PDB file of N, CA and C in Angstrom:
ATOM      1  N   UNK R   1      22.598 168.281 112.537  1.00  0.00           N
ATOM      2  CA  UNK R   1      21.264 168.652 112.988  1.00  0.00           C
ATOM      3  C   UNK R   1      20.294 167.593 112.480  1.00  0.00           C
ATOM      4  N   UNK R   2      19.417 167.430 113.378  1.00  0.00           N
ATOM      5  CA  UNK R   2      18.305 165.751 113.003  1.00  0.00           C
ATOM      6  C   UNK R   2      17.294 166.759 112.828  1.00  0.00           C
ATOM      7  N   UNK R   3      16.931 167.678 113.555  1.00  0.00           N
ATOM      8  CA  UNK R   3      15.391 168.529 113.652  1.00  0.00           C
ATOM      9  C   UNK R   3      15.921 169.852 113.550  1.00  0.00           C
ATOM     10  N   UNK R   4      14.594 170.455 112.631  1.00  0.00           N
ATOM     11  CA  UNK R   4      14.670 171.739 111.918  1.00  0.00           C
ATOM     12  C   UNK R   4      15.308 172.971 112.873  1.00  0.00           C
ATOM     13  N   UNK R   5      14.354 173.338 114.237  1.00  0.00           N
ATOM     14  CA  UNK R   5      14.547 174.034 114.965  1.00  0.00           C
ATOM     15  C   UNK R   5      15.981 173.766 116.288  1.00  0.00           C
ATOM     16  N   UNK R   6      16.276 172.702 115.909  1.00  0.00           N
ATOM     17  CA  UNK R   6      17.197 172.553 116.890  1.00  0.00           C
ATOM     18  C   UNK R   6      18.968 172.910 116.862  1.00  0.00           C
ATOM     19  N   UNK R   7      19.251 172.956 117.960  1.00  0.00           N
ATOM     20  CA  UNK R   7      20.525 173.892 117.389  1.00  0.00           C
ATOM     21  C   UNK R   7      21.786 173.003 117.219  1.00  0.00           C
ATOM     22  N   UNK R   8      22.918 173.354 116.359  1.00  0.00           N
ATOM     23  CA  UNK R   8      23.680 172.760 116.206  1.00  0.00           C
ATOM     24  C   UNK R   8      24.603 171.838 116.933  1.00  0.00           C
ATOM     25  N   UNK R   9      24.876 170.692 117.056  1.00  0.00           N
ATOM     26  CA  UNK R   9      24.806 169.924 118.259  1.00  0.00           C
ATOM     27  C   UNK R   9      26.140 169.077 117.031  1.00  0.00           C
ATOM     28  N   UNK R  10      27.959 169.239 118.333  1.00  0.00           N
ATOM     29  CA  UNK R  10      29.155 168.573 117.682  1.00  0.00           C
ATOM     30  C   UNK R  10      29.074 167.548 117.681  1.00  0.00           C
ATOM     31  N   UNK R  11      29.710 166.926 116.910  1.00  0.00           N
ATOM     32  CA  UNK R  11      29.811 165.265 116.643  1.00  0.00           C
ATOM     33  C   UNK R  11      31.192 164.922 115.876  1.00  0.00           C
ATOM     34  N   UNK R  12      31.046 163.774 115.679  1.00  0.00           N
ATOM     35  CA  UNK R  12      31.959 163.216 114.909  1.00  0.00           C
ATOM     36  C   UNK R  12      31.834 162.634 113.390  1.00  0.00           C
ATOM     37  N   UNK R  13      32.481 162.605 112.754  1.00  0.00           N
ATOM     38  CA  UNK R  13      31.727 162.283 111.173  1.00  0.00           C
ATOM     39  C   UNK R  13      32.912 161.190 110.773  1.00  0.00           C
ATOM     40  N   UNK R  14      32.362 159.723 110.390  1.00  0.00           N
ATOM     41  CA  UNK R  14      33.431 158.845 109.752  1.00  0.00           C
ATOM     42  C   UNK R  14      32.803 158.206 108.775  1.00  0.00           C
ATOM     43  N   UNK R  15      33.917 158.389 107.493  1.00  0.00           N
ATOM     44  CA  UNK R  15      33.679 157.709 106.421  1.00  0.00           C
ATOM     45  C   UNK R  15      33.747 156.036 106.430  1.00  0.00           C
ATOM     46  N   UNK R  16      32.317 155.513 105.904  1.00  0.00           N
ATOM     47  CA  UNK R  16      32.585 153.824 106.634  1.00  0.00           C
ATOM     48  C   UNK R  16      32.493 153.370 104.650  1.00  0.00           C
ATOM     49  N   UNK R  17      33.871 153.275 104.245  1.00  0.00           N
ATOM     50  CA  UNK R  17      34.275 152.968 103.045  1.00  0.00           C
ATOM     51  C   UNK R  17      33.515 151.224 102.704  1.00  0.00           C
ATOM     52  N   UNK R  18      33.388 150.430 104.051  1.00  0.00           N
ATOM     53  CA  UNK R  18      32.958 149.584 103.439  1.00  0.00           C
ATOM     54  C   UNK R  18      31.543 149.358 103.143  1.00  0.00           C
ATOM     55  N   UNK R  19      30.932 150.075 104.085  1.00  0.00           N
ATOM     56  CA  UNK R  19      29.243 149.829 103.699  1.00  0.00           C
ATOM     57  C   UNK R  19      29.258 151.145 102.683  1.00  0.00           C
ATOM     58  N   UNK R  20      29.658 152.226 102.360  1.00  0.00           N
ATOM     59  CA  UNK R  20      29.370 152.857 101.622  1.00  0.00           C
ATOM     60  C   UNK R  20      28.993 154.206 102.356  1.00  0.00           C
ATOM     61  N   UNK R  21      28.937 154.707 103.721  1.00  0.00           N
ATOM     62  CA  UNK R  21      27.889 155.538 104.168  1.00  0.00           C
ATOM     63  C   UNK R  21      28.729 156.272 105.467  1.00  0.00           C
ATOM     64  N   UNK R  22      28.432 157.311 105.736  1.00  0.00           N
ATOM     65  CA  UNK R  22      29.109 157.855 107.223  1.00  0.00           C
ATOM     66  C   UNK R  22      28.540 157.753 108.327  1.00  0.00           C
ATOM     67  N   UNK R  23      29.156 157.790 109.335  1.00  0.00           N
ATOM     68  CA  UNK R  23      28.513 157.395 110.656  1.00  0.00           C
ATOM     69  C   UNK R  23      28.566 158.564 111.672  1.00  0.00           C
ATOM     70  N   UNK R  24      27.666 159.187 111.711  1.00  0.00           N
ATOM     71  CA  UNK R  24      27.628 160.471 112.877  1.00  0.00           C
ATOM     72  C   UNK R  24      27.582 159.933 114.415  1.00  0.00           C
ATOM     73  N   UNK R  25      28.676 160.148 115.085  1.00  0.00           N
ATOM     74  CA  UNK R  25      28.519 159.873 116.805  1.00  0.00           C
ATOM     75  C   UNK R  25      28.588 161.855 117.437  1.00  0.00           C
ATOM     76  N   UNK R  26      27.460 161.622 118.107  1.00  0.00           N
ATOM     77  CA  UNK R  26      26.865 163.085 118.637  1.00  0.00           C
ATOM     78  C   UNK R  26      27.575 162.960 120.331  1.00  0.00           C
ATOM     79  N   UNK R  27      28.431 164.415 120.542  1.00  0.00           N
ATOM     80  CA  UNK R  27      28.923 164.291 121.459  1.00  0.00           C
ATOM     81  C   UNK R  27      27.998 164.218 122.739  1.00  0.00           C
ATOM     82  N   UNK R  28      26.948 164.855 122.613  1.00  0.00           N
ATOM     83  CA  UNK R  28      26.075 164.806 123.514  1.00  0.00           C
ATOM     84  C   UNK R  28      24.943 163.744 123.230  1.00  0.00           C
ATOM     85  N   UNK R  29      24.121 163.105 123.875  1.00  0.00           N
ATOM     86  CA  UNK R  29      22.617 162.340 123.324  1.00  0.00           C
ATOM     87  C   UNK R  29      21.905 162.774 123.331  1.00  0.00           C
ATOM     88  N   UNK R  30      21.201 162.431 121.722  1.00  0.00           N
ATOM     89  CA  UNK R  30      19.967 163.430 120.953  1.00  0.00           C
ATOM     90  C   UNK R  30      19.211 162.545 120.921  1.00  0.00           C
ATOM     91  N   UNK R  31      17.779 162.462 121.491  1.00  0.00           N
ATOM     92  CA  UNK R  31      16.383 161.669 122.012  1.00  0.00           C
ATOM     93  C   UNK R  31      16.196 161.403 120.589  1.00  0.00           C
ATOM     94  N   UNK R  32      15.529 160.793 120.325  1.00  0.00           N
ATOM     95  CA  UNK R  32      14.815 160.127 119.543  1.00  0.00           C
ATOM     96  C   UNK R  32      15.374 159.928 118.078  1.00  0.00           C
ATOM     97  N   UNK R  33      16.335 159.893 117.806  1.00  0.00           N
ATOM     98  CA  UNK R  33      16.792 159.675 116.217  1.00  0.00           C
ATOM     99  C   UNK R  33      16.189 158.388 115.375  1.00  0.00           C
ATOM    100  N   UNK R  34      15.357 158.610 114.309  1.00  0.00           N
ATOM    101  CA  UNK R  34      14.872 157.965 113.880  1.00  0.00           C
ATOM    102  C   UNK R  34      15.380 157.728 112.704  1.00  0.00           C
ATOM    103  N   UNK R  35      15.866 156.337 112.032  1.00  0.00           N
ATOM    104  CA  UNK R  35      15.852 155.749 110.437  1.00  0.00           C
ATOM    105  C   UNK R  35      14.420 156.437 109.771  1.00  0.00           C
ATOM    106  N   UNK R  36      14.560 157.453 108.422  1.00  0.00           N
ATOM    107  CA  UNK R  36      13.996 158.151 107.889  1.00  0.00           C
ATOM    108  C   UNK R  36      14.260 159.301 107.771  1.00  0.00           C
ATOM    109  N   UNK R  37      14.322 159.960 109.333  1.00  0.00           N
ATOM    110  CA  UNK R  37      14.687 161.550 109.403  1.00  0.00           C
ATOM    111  C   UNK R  37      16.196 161.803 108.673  1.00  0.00           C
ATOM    112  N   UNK R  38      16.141 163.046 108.747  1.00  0.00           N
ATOM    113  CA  UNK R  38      17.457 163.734 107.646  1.00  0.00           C
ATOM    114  C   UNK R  38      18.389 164.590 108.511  1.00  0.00           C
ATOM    115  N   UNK R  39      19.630 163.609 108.436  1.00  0.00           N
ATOM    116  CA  UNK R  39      20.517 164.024 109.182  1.00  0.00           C
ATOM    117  C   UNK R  39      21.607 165.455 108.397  1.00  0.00           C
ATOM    118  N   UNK R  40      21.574 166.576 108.623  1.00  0.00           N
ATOM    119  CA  UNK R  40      22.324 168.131 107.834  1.00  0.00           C
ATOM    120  C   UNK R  40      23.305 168.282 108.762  1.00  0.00           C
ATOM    121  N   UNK R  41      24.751 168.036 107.946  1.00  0.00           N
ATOM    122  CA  UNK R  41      26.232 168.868 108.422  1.00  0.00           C
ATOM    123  C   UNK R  41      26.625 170.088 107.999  1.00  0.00           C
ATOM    124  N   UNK R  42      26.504 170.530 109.362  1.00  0.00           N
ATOM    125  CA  UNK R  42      26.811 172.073 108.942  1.00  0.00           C
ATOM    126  C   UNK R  42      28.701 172.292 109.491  1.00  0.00           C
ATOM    127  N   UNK R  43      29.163 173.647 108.966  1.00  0.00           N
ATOM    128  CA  UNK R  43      30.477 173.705 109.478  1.00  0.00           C
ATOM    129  C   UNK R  43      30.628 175.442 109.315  1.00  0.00           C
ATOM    130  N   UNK R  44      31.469 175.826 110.010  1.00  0.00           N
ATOM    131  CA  UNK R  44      31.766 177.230 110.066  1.00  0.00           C
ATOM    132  C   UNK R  44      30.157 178.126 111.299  1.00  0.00           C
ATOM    133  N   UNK R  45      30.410 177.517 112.129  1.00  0.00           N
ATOM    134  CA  UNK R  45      28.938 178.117 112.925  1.00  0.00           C
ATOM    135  C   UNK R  45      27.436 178.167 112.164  1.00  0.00           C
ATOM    136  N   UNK R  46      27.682 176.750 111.426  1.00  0.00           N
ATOM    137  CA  UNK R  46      26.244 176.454 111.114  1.00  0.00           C
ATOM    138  C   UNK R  46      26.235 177.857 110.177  1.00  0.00           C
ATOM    139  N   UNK R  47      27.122 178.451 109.238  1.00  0.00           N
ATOM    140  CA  UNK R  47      27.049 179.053 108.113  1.00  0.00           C
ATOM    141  C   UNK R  47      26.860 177.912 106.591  1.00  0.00           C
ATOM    142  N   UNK R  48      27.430 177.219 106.734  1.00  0.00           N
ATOM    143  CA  UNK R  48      28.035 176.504 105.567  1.00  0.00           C
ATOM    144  C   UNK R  48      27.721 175.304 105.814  1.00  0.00           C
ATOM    145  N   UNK R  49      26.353 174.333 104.639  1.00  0.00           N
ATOM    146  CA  UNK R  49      26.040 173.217 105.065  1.00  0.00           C
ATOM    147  C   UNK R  49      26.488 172.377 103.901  1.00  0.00           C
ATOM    148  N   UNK R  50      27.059 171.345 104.648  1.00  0.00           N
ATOM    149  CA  UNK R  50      28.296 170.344 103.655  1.00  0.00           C
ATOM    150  C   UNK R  50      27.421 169.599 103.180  1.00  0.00           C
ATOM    151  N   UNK R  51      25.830 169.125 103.646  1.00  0.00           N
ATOM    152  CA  UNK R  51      24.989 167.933 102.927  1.00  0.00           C
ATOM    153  C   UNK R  51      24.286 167.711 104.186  1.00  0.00           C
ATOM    154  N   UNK R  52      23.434 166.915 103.509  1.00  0.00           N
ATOM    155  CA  UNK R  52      22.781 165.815 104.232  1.00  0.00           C
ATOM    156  C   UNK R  52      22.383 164.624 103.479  1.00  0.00           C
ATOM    157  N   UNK R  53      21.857 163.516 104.331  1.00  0.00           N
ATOM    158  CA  UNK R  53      21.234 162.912 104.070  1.00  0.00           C
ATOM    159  C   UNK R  53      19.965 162.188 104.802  1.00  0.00           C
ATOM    160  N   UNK R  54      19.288 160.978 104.596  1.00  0.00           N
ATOM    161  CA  UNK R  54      18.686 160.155 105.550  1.00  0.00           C
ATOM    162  C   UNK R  54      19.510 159.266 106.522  1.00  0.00           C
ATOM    163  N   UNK R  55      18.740 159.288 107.517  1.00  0.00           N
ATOM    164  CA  UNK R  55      19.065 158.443 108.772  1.00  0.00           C
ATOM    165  C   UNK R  55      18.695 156.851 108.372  1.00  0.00           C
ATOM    166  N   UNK R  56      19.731 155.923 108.298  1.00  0.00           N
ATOM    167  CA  UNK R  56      19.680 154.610 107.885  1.00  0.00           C
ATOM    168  C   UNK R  56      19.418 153.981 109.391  1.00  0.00           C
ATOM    169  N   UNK R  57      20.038 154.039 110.522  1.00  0.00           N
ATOM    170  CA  UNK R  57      19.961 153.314 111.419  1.00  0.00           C
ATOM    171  C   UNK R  57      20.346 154.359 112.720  1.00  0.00           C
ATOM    172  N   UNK R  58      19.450 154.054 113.985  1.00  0.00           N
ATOM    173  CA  UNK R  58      20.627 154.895 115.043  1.00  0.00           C
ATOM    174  C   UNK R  58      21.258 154.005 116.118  1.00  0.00           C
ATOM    175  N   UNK R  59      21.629 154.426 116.737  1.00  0.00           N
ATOM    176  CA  UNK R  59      22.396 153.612 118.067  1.00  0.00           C
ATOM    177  C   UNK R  59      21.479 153.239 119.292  1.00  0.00           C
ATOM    178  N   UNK R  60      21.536 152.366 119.974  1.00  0.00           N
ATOM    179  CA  UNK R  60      21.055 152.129 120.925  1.00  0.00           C
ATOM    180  C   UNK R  60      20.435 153.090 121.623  1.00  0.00           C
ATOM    181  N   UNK R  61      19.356 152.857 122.482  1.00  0.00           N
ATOM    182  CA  UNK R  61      18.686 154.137 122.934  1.00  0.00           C
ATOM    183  C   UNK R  61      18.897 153.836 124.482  1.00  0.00           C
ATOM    184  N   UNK R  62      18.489 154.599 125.842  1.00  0.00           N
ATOM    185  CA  UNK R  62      18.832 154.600 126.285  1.00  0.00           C
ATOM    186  C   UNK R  62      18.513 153.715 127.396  1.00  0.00           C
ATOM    187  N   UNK R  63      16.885 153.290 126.463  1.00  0.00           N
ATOM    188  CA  UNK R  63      16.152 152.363 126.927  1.00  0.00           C
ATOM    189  C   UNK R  63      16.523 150.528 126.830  1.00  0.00           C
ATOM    190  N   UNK R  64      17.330 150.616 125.618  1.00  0.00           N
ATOM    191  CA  UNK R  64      17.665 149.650 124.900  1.00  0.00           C
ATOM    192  C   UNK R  64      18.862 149.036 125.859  1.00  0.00           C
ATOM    193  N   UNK R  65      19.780 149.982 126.629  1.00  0.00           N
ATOM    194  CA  UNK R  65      20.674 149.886 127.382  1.00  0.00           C
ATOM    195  C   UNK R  65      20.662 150.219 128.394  1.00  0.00           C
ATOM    196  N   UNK R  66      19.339 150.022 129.742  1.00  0.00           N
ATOM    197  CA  UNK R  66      18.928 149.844 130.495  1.00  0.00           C
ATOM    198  C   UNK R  66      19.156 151.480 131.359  1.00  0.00           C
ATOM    199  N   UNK R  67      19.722 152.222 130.890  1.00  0.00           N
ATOM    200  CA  UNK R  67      19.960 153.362 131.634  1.00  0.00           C
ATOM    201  C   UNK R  67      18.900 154.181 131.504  1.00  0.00           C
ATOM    202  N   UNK R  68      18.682 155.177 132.190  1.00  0.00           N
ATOM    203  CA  UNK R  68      17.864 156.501 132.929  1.00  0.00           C
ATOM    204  C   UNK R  68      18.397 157.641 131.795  1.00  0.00           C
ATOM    205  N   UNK R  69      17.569 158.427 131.214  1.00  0.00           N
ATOM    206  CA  UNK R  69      17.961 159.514 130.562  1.00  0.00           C
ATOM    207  C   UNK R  69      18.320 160.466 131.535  1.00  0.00           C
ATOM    208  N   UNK R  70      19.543 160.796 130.680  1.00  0.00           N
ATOM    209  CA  UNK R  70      20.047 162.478 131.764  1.00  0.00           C
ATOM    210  C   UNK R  70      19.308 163.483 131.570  1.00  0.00           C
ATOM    211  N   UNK R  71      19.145 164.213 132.916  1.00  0.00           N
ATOM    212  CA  UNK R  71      18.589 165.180 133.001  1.00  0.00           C
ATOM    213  C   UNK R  71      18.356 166.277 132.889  1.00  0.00           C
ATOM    214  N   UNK R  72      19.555 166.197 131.718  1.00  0.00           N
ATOM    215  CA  UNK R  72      19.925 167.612 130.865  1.00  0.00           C
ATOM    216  C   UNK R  72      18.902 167.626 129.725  1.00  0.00           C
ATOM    217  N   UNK R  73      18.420 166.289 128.781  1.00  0.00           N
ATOM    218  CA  UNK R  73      17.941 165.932 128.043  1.00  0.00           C
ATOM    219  C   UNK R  73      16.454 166.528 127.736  1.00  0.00           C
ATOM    220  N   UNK R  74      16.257 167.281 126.993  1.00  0.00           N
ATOM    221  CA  UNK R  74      14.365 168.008 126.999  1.00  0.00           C
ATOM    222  C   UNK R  74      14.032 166.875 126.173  1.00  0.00           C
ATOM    223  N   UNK R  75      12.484 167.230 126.443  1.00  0.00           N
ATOM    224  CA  UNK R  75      11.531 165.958 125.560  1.00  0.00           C
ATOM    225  C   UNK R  75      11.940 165.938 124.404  1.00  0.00           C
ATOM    226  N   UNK R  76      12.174 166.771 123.793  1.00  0.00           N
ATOM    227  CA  UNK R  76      11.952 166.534 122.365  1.00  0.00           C
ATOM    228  C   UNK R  76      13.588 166.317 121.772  1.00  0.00           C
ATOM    229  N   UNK R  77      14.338 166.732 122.689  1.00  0.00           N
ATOM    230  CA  UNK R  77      15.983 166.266 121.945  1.00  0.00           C
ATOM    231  C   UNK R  77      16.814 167.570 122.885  1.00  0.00           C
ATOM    232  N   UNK R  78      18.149 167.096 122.875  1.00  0.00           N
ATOM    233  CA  UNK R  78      18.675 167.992 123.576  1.00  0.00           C
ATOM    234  C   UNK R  78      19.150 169.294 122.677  1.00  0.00           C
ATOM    235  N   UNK R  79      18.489 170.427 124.052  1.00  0.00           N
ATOM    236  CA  UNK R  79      18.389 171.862 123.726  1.00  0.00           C
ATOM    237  C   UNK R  79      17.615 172.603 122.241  1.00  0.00           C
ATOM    238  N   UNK R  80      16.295 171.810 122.312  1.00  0.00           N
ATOM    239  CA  UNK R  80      15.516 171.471 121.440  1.00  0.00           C
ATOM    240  C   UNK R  80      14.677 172.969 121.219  1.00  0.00           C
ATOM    241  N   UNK R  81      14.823 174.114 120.509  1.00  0.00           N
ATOM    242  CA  UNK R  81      14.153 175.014 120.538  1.00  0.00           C
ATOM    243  C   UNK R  81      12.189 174.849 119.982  1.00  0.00           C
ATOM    244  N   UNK R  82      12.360 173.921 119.638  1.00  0.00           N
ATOM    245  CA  UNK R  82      11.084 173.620 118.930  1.00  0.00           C
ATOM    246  C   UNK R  82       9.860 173.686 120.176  1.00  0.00           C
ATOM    247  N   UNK R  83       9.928 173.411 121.341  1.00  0.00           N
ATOM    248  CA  UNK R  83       9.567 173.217 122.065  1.00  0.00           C
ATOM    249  C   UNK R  83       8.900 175.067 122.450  1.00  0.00           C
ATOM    250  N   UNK R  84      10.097 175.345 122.811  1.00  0.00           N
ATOM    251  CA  UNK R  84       9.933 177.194 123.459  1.00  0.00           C
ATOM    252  C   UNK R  84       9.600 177.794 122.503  1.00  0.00           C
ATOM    253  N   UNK R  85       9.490 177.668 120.872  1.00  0.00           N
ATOM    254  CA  UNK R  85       9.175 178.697 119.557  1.00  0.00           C
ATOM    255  C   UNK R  85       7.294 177.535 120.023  1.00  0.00           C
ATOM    256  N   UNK R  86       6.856 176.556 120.128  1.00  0.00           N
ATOM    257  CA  UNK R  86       5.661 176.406 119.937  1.00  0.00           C
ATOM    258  C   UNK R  86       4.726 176.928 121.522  1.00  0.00           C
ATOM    259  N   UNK R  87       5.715 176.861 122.444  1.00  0.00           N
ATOM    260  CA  UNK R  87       5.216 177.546 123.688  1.00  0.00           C
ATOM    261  C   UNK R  87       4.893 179.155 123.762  1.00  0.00           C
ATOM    262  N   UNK R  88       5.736 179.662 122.443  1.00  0.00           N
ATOM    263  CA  UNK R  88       5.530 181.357 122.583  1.00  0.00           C
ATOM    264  C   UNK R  88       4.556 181.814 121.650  1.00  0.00           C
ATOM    265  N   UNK R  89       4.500 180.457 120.234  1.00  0.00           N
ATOM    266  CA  UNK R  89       3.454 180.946 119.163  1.00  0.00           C
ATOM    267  C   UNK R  89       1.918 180.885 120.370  1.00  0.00           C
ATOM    268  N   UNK R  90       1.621 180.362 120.836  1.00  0.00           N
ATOM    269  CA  UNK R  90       0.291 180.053 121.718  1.00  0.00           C
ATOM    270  C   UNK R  90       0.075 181.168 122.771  1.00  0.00           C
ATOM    271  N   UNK R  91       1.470 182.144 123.052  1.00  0.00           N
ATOM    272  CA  UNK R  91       0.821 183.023 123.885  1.00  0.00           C
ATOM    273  C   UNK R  91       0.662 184.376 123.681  1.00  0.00           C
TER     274      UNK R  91
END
């Protein structure tokens, strides 16, 4: 999980022994990952959180690699509740 409200989203987790650090690849693409934000592994249905840390670097964006975001993708990250909890506090 990159953002508070957002829901648990699978990936892959590899230990990179030589720089020192793990490398999360997200099965789906999550908008905006930023170096700073705090990346949290959860396991057992997001009961049980193994750690986190900061975001050192992310991957190419989608802009960076000339493609069109899919259209599954909400503004703020995919299946981003943050969005619908600030649309319902306002009404």
């Amino acid at each position: 999980r990159v953002r508070h409200l957002q829901p648990l989203l699978s990936c892959v987790v590899t230990l990179d022994q030589h720089h020192a650090r793990i490398v999360i690849e997200f099965d789906q693409p999550v908008r905006a990952i930023t170096p700073g934000q705090t990346a949290a592994l959860y396991v057992g249905g997001g009961i049980i959180c193994l750690g986190g840390g900061q975001i050192s670097s992310a991957g190419p964006s989608y802009h960076e690699l000339g493609l069109d975001l899919p259209t599954m993708l909400s503004p703020a990250g995919i299946n981003d509740l943050s969005i619908a909890k600030r649309a319902s506090v306002g009404q």
